CSV table of C-alpha atoms in Angstrom, one decimal:
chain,number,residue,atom,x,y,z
A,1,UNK,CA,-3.4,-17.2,-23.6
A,2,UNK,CA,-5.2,-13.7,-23.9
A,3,UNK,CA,-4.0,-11.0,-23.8
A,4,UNK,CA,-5.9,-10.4,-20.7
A,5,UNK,CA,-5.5,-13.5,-19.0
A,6,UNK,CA,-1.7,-12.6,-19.3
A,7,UNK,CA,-1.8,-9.4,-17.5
A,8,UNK,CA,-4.1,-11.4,-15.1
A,9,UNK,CA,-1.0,-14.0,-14.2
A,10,UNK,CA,1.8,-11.1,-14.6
A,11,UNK,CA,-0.1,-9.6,-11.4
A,12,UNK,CA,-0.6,-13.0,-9.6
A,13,UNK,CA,2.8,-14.8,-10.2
A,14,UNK,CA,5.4,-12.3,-10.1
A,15,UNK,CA,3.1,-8.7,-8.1
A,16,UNK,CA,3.6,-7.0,-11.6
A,17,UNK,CA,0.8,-4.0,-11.8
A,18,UNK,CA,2.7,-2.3,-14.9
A,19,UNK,CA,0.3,-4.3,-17.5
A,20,UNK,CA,-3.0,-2.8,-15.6
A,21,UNK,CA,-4.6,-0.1,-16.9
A,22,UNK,CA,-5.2,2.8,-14.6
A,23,UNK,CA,-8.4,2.0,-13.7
A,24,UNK,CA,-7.5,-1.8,-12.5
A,25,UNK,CA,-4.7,-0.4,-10.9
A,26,UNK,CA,-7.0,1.8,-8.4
A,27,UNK,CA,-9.4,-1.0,-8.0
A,28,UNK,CA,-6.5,-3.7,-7.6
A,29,UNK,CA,-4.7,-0.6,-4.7
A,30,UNK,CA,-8.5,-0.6,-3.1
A,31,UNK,CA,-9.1,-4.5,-3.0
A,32,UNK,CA,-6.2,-5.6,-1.5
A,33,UNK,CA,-6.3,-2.9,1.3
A,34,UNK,CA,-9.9,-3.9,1.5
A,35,UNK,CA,-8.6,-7.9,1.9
A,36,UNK,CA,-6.0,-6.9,4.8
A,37,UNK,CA,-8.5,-4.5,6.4
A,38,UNK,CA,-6.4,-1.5,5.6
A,39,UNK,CA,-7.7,2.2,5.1
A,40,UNK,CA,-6.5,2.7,1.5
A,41,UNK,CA,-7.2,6.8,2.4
A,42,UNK,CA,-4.5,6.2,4.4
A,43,UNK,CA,-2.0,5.2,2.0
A,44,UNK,CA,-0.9,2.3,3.3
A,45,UNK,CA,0.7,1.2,0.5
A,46,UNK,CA,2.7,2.9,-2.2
A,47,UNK,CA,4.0,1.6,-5.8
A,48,UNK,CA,7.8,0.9,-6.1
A,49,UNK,CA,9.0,0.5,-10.2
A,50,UNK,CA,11.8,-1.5,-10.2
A,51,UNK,CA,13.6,-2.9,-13.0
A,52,UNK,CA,10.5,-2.4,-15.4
A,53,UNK,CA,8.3,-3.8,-12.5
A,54,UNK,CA,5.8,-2.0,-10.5
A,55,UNK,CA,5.1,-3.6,-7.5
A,56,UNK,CA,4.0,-2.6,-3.8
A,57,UNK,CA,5.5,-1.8,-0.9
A,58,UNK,CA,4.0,-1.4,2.8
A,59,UNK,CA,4.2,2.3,3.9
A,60,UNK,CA,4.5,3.5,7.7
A,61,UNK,CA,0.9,3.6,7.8
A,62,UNK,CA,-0.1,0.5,6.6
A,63,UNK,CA,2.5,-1.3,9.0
A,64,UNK,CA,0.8,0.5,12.1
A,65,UNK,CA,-2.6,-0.5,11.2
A,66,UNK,CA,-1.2,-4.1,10.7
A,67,UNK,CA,0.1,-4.1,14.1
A,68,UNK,CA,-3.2,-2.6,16.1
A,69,UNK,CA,-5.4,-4.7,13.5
A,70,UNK,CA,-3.7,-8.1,14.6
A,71,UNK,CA,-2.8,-6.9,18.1
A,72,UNK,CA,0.9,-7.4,16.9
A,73,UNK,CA,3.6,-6.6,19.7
A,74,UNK,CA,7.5,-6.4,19.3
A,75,UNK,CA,10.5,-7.1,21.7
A,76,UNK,CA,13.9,-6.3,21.2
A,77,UNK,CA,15.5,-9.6,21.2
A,78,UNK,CA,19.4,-7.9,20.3
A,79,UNK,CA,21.5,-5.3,19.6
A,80,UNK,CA,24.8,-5.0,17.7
A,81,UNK,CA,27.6,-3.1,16.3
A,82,UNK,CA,29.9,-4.7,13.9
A,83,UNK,CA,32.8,-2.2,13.9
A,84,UNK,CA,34.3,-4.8,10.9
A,85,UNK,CA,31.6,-4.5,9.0
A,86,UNK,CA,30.6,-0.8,10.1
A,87,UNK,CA,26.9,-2.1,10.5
A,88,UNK,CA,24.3,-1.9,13.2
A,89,UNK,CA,22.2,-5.2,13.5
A,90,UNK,CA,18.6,-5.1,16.0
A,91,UNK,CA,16.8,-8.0,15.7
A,92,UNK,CA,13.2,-7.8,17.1
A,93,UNK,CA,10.3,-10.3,17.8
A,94,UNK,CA,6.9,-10.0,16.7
A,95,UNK,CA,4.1,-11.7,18.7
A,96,UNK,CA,0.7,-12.0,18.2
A,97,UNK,CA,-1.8,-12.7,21.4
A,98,UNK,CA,-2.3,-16.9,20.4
A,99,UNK,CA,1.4,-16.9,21.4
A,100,UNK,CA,2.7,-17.4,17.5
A,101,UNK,CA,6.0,-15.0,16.8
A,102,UNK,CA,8.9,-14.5,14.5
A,103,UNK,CA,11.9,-12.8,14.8
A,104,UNK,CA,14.0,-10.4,11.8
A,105,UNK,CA,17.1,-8.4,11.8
A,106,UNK,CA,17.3,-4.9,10.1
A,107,UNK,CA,20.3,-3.4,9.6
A,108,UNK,CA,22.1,-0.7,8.6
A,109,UNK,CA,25.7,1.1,7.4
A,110,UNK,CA,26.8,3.5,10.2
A,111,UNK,CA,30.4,3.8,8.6
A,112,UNK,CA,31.5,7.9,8.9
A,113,UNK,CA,28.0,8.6,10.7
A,114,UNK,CA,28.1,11.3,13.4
A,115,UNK,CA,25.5,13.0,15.2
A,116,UNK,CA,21.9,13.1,14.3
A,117,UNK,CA,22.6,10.5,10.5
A,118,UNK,CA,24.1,8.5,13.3
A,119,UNK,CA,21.0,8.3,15.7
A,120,UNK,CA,19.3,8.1,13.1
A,121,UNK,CA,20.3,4.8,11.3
A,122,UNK,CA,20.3,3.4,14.8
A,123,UNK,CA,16.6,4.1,14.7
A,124,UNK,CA,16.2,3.0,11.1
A,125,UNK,CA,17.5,-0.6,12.2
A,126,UNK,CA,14.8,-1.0,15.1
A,127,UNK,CA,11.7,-0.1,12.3
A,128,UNK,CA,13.2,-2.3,9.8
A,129,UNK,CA,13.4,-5.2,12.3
A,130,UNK,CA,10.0,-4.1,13.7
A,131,UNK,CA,8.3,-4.1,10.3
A,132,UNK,CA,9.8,-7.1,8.9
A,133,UNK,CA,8.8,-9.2,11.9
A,134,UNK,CA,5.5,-8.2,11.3
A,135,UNK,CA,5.4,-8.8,7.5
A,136,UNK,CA,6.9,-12.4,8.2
A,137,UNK,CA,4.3,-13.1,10.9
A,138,UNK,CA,1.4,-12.1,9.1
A,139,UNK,CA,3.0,-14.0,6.3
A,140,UNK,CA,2.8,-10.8,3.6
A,141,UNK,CA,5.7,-11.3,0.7
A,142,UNK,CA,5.9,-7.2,1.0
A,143,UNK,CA,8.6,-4.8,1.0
A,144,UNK,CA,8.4,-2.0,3.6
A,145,UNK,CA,9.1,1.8,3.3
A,146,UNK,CA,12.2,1.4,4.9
A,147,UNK,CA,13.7,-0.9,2.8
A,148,UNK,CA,13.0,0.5,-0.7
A,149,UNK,CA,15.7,3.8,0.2
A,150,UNK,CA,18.4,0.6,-0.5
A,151,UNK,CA,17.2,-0.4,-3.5
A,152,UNK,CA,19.4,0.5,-6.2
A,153,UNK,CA,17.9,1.1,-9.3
A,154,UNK,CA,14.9,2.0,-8.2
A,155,UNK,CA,11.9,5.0,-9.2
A,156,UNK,CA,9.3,5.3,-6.7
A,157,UNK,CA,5.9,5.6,-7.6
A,158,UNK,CA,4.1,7.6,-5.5
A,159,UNK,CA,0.6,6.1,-4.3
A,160,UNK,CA,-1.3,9.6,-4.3
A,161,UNK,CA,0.5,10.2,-7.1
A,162,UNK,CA,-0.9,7.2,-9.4
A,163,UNK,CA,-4.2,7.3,-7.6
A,164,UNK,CA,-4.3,11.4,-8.7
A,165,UNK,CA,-3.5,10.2,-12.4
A,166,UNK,CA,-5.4,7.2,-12.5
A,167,UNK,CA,-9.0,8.7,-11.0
A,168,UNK,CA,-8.8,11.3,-13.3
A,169,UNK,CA,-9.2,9.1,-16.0
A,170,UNK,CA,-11.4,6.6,-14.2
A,171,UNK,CA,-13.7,9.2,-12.6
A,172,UNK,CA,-14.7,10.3,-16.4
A,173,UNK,CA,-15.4,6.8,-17.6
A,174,UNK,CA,-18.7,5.3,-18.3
A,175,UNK,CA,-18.9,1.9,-16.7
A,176,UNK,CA,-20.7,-1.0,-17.1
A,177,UNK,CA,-20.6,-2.9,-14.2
A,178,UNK,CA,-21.4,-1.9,-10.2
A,179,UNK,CA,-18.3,-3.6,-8.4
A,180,UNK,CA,-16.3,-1.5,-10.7
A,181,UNK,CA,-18.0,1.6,-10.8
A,182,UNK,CA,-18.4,1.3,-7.0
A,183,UNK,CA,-14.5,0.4,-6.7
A,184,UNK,CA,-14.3,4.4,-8.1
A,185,UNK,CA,-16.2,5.8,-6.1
A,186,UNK,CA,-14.4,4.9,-3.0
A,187,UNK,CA,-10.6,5.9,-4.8
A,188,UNK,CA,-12.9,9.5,-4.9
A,189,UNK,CA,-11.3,11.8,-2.5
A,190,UNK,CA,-13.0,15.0,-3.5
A,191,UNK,CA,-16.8,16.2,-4.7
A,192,UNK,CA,-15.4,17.6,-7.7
A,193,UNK,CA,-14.0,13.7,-8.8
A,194,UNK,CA,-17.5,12.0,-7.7
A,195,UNK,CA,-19.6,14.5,-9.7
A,196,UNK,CA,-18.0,13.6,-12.4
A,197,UNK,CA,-17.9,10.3,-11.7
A,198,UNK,CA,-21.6,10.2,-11.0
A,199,UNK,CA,-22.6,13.0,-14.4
A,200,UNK,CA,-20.7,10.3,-16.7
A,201,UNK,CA,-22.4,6.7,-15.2
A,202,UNK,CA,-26.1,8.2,-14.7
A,203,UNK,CA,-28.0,5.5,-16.6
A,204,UNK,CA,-26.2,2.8,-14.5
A,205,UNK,CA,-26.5,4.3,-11.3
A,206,UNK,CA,-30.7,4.9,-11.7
A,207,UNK,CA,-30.9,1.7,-13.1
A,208,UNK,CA,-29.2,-0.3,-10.1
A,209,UNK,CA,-30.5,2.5,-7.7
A,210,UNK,CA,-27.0,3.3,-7.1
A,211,UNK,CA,-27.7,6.7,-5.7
A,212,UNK,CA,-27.5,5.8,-1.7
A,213,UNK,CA,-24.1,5.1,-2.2
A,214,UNK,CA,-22.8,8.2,-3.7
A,215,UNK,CA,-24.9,10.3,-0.9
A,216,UNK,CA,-23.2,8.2,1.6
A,217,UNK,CA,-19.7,9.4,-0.2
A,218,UNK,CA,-20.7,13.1,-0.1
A,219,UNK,CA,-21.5,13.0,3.8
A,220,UNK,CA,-18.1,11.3,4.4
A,221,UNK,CA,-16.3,14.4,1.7
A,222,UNK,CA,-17.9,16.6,3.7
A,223,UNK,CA,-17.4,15.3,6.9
């Protein structure tokens, strides 16, 4: 196996992006928001290392485009206390508008929580239940923002963050391919980043008459 071929699987089998390099990393962030028909401006996703592995997790934004992209809706189906236990339990129903649903519990500790921590774990429960009825009905393997606070270890990765570090690098590379180069100029969030981009990868964009696609990026920077 190649050296290649084994980052290739690390990503498929087990969601590992750690091997990529940082420019796979912002095409790999931009392809599989463009897959699930999610603004990757947005953020919908973030990176969560954990345990040597960096893998993604759904943020607050990408679960609310899920929901009005699928016409998802959600119903409280319960709601418990278990003093025993000193948890709070909701467990919600996500539907979509064929009929299909699924339910999921969140929960959460409420032991020595008063006031405003206590209202708000109770709210904490209802998104987790919300988010992971969604995630199971759309059949998406993800974690959720408000599940990676109780992961322990854990070291967040930022997503604005990596994309930051990584299009620096990637915006000053010459390229020698157009879904690539093209994959850039879409992770550009500034005129500074696609002038580079577009000063370092000159021959390639006059020779595949690339140039209609960065004047369409510098009306929608200055938009």
């Amino acid at each position: 196996m190649t050296k290649d071929s084994a980052i290739i699987s690390s990503v498929i089998l087990t969601g590992d992006l750690s091997k990529l390099s940082a420019t796979d990393k912002v095409q790999y962030f931009n392809g599989y928001c463009e897959r699930l028909g999610l603004d990757p401006f947005t953020q919908p996703f973030q990176i969560l290392r954990l345990q040597g592995k960096e893998t993604l997790y759904l943020t607050r934004a990408g679960a609310q485009q899920l929901n009005k992209l699928h016409s998802v809706s959600h119903e409280i189906v319960s709601r418990n206390i278990h003093e025993a236990a000193s948890t709070y339990e909701v467990i919600a129903r996500a539907s979509l508008p064929d009929g299909r649903h699924t339910e999921s519990i969140g929960a959460v500790t409420i032991a020595n929580l008063k006031g405003e921590a206590y209202c708000n774990a109770l709210m904490k429960a209802e998104t987790k239940a919300k988010r992971r009825a969604t995630l199971d009905l759309l059949g998406l393997g993800l974690l959720d923002e408000s599940e990676v606070a109780s992961i322990i270890p854990q070291e967040p990765v930022m997503a604005s963050k990596m994309v930051t570090d990584d299009i620096t690098k990637a915006i000053e590379y010459t390229y020698d391919n157009v879904p690539t180069l093209l994959a850039t100029l879409d992770s550009c969030t500034t005129m500074i980043q696609m002038v580079k981009l577009y000063n370092c990868n000159r021959i390639l964009i006059d020779r595949e008459n690339l140039t209609a696609h960065f004047s369409a990026k510098k009306a929608m920077l200055n938009k």
